Each structure stands twice: as C-alpha cells, then as structure tokens.
PDB file of C-alpha atoms in Angstrom:
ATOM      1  CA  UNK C 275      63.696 129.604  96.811  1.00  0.00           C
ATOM      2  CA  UNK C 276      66.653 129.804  98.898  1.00  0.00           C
ATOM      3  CA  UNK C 277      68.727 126.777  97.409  1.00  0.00           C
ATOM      4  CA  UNK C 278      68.442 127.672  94.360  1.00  0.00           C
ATOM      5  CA  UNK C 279      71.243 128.921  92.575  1.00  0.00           C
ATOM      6  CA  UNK C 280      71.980 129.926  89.260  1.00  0.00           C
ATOM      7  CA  UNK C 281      75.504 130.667  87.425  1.00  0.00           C
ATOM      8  CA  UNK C 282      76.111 132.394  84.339  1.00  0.00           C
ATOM      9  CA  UNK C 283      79.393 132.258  81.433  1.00  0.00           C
ATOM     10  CA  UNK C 284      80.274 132.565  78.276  1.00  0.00           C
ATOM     11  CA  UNK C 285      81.217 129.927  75.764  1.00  0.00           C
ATOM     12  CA  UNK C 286      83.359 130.530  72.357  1.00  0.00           C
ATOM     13  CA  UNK C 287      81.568 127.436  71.734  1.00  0.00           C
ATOM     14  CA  UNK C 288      78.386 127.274  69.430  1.00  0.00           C
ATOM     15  CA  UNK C 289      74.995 126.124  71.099  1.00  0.00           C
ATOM     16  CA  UNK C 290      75.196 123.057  68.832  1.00  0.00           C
ATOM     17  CA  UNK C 291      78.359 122.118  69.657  1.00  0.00           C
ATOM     18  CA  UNK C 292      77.924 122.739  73.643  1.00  0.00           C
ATOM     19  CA  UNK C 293      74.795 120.329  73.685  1.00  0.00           C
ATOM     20  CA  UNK C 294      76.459 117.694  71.730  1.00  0.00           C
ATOM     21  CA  UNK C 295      79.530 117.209  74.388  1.00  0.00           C
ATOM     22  CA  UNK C 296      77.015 117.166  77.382  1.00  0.00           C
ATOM     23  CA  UNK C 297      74.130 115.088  75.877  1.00  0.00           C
ATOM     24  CA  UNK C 298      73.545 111.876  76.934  1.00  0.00           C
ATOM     25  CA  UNK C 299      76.773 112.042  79.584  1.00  0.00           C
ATOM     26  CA  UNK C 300      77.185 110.765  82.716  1.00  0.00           C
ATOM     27  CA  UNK C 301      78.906 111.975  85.535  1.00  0.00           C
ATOM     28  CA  UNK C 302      79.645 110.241  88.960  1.00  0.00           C
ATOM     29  CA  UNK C 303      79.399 112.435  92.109  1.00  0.00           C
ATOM     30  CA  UNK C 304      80.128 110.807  95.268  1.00  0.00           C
ATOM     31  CA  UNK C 305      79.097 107.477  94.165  1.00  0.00           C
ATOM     32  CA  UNK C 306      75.827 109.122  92.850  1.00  0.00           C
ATOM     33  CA  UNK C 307      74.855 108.709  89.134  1.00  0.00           C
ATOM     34  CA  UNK C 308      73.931 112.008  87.205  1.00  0.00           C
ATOM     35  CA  UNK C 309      72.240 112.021  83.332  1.00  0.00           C
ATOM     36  CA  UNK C 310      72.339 114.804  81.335  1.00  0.00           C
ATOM     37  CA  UNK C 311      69.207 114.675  78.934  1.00  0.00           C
ATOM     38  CA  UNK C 312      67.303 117.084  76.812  1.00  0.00           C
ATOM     39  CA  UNK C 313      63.898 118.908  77.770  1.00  0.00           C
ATOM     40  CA  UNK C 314      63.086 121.306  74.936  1.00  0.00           C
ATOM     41  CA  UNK C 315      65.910 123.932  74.002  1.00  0.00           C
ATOM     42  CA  UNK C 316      67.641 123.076  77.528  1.00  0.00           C
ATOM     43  CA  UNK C 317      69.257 120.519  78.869  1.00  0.00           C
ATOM     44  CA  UNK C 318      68.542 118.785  82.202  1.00  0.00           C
ATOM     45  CA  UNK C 319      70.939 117.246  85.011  1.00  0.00           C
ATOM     46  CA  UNK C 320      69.257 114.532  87.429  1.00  0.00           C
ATOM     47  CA  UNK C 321      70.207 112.250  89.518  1.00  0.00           C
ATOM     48  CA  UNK C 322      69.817 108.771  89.506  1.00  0.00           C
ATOM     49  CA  UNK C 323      68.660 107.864  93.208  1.00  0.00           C
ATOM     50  CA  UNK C 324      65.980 105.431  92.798  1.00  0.00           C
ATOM     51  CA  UNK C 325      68.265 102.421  94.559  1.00  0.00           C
ATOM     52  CA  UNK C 326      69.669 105.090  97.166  1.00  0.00           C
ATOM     53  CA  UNK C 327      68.697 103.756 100.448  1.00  0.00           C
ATOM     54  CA  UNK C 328      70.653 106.886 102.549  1.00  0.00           C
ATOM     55  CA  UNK C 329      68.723 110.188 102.920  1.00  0.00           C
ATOM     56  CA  UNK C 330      69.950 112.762 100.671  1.00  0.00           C
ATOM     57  CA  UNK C 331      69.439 116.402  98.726  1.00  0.00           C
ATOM     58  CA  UNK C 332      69.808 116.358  95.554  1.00  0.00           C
ATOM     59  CA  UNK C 333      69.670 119.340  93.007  1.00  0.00           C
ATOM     60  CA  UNK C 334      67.748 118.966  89.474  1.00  0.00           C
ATOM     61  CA  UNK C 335      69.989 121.330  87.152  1.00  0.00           C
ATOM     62  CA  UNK C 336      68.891 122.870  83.670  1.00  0.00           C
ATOM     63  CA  UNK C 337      71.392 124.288  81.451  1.00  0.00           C
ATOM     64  CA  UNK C 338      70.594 126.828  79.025  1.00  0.00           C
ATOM     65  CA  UNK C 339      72.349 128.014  76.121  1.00  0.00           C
ATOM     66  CA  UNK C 340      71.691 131.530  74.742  1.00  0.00           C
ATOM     67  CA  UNK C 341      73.575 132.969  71.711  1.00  0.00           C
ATOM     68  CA  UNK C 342      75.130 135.770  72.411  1.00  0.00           C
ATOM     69  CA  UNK C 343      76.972 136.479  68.221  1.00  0.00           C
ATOM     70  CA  UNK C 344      80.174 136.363  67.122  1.00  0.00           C
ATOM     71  CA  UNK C 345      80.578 132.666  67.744  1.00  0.00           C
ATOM     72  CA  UNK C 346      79.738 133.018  72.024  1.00  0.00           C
ATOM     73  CA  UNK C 347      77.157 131.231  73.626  1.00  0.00           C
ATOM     74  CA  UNK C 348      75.899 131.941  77.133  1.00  0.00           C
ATOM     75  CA  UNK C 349      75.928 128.610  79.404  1.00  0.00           C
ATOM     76  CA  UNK C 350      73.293 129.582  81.723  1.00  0.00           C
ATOM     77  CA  UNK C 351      73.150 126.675  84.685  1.00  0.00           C
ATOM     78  CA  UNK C 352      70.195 126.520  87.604  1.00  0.00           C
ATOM     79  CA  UNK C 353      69.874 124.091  90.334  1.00  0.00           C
ATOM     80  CA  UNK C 354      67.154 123.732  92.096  1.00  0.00           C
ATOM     81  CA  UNK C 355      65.855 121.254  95.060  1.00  0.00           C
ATOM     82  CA  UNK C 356      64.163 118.416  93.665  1.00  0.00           C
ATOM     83  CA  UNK C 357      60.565 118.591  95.190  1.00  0.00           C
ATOM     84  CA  UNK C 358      60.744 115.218  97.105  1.00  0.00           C
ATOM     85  CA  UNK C 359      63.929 116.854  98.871  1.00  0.00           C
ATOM     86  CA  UNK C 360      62.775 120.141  99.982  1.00  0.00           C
ATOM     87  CA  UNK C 361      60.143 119.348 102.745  1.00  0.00           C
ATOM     88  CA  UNK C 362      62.918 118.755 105.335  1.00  0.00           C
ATOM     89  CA  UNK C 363      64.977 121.756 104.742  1.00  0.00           C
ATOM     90  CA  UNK C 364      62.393 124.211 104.496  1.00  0.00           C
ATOM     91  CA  UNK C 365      61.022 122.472 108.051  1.00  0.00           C
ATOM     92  CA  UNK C 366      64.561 123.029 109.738  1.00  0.00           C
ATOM     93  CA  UNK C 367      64.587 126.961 108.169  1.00  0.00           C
ATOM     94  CA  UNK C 368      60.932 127.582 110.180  1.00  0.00           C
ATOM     95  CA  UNK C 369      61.823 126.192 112.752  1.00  0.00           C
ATOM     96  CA  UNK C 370      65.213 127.831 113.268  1.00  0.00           C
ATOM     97  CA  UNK C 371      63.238 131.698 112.198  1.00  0.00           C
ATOM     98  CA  UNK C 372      61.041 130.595 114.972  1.00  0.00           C
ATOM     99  CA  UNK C 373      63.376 130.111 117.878  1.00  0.00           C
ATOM    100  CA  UNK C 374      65.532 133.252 116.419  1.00  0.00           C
ATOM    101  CA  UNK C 375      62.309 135.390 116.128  1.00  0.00           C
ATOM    102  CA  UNK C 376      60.927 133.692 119.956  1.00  0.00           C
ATOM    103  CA  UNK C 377      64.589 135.220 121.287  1.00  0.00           C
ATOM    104  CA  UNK C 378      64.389 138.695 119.819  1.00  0.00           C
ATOM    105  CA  UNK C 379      60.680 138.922 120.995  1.00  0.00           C
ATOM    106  CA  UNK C 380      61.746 137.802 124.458  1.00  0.00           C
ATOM    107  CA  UNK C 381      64.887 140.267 124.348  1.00  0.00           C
ATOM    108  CA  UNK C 382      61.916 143.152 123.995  1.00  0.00           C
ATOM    109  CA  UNK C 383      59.466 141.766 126.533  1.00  0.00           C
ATOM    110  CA  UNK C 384      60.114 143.386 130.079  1.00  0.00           C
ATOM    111  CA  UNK C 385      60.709 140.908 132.375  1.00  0.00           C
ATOM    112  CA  UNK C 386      61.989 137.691 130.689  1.00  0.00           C
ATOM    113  CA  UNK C 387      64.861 135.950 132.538  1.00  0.00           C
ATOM    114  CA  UNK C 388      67.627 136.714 129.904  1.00  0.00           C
ATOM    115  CA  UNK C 389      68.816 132.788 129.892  1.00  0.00           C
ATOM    116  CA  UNK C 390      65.700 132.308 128.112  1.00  0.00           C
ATOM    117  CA  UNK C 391      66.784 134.627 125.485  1.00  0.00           C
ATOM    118  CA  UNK C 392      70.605 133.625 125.226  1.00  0.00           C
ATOM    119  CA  UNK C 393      69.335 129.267 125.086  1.00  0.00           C
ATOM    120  CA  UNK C 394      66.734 130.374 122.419  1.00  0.00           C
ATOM    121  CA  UNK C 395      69.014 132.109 120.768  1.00  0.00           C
ATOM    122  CA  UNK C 396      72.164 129.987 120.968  1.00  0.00           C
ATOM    123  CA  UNK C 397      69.884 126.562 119.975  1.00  0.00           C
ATOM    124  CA  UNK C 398      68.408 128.463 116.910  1.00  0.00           C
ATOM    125  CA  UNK C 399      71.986 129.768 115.932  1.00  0.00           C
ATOM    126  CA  UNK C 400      73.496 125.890 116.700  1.00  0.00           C
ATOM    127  CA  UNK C 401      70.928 124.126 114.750  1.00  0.00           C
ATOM    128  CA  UNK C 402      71.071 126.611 111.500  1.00  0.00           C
ATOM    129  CA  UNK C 403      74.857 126.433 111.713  1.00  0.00           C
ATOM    130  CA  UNK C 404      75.014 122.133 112.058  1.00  0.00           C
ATOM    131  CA  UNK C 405      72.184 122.064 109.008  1.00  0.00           C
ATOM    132  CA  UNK C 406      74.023 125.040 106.891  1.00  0.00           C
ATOM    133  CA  UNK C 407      77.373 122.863 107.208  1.00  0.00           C
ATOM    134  CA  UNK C 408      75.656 119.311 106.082  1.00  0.00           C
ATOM    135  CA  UNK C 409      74.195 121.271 103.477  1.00  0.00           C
ATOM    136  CA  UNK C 410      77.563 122.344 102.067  1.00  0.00           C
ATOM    137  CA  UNK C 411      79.234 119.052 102.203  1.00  0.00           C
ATOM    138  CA  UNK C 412      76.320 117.755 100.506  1.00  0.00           C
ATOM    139  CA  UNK C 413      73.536 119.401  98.490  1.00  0.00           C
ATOM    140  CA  UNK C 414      75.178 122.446  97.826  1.00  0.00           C
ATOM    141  CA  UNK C 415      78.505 120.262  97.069  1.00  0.00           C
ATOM    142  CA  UNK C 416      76.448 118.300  94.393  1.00  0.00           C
ATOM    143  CA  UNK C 417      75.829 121.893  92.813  1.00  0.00           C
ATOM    144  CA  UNK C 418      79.380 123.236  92.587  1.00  0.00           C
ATOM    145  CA  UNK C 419      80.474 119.949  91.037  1.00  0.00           C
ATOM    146  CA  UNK C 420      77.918 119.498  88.522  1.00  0.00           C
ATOM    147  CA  UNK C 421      78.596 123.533  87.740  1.00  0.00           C
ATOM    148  CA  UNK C 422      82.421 122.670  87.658  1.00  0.00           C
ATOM    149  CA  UNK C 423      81.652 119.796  84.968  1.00  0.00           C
ATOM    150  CA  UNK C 424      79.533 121.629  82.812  1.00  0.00           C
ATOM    151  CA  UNK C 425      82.413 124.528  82.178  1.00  0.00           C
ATOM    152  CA  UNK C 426      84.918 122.316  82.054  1.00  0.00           C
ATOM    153  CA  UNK C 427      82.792 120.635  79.000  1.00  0.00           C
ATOM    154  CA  UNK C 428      82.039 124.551  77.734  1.00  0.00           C
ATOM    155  CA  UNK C 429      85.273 125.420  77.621  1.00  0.00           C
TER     156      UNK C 429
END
C-alpha cells in the first residue's frame, strides 16, 4: 500500500533487552495516546483513539527484532494505515488519478478546448498537493515520531 512504510537499523542491543525497554510503554503524540504491546515475536504500536471525537489517520506499527550475531539486533519498524482509516485516503488518490488521467486523455483527443485540460489538470494537481500536505503534518508525522522513539529506546 502506498502509506506504508517500513525502516530498518541496527541495535548493539540484544532482542531481549530491546523488548524489555519498549514493552508496556507509552508514548504521547500530539495529545494522542500510543501502547506498545506484544503480538507473538513482535511488538505492536497502536493508538488509543476510542474517545477521539476529531477525524484522524493513524498508523498501527510492528516492530521486529532480528538477530543479526555478535551482540546486534536488527530493529525492523512498519507502519501501516489502520483499516478504519484508509477508506478516505485511498478515495481522494482515485479520484485525483482520475482527473489527472481525464486531462492527459483530453490533451490527446483532437479538438478539446485546452482550458478543459489545464482546470482538470490544475484541480487534480491542487487537491493531491492540499491532501499530500495534511498527510505530512499528520499521519505520516505520527510515523516519523513513533520511528524516532523507538531508536532513541534502541540505541
């Protein structure tokens, strides 16, 4: 999918040792509560959003720890969209293809008054670059920081 993302590093840390600073923390994000709990050999980051009133995307974020020998562990963290977030964005990404791909097929198509093509165009462009921006003040912002926090705890 095209918010996840997934970052990679290496610990001097041991696997044991990495899980037990993380494990049962919290961490505060813009006023939003995050857990860090364990799911089989991984751990898992979620949010706490049940009494959020305000329309937001939040990630779901597993961290994995490999070992790598010689006393280095790879941190291996992926966010994802939680499911319940996703419809919206995905909607906004069709729709803007749409409009973009409506432009270049008018831009081949003798005859088509040319404003057409430029106001398709332009809207589609407008609209993916006013989403791409609220998505990296906030989803994507969420992401960095939780990524930030869990090698800062690694290191």
């Amino acid at each position: 999918m095209i918010f996840s993302r997934t970052y990679r590093y290496t610990s001097a840390a041991s696997e044991e040792d990495l899980k037990g600073r993380l494990l049962g923390k919290h961490m505060k994000i813009h006023d939003m509560d995050f857990e860090v709990s364990e799911k089989g050999k991984m751990l898992k980051i979620i949010p706490h959003a049940e009494q959020e009133t305000g329309i937001r995307t939040l990630p779901i974020t597993h961290v994995e720890f490999k070992g790598k020998g010689g006393g280095k562990t790879q941190v291996v963290v992926t966010a994802k969209m939680r499911k319940i977030d996703s419809g919206g964005p995905l909607l906004i990404m069709v729709f803007v293809s749409i409009m973009v791909a409506a432009a270049l097929l008018m831009l081949v198509i003798d005859g088509v008054d040319r404003t057409y093509v430029y106001a398709f165009g332009a809207i589609g462009l407008l609209i993916f670059s006013i989403f791409w921006t609220r998505m990296q003040t906030g989803y994507f912002d969420y992401v960095r920081k939780i990524r930030d926090y869990v090698k800062k705890q690694a290191a």
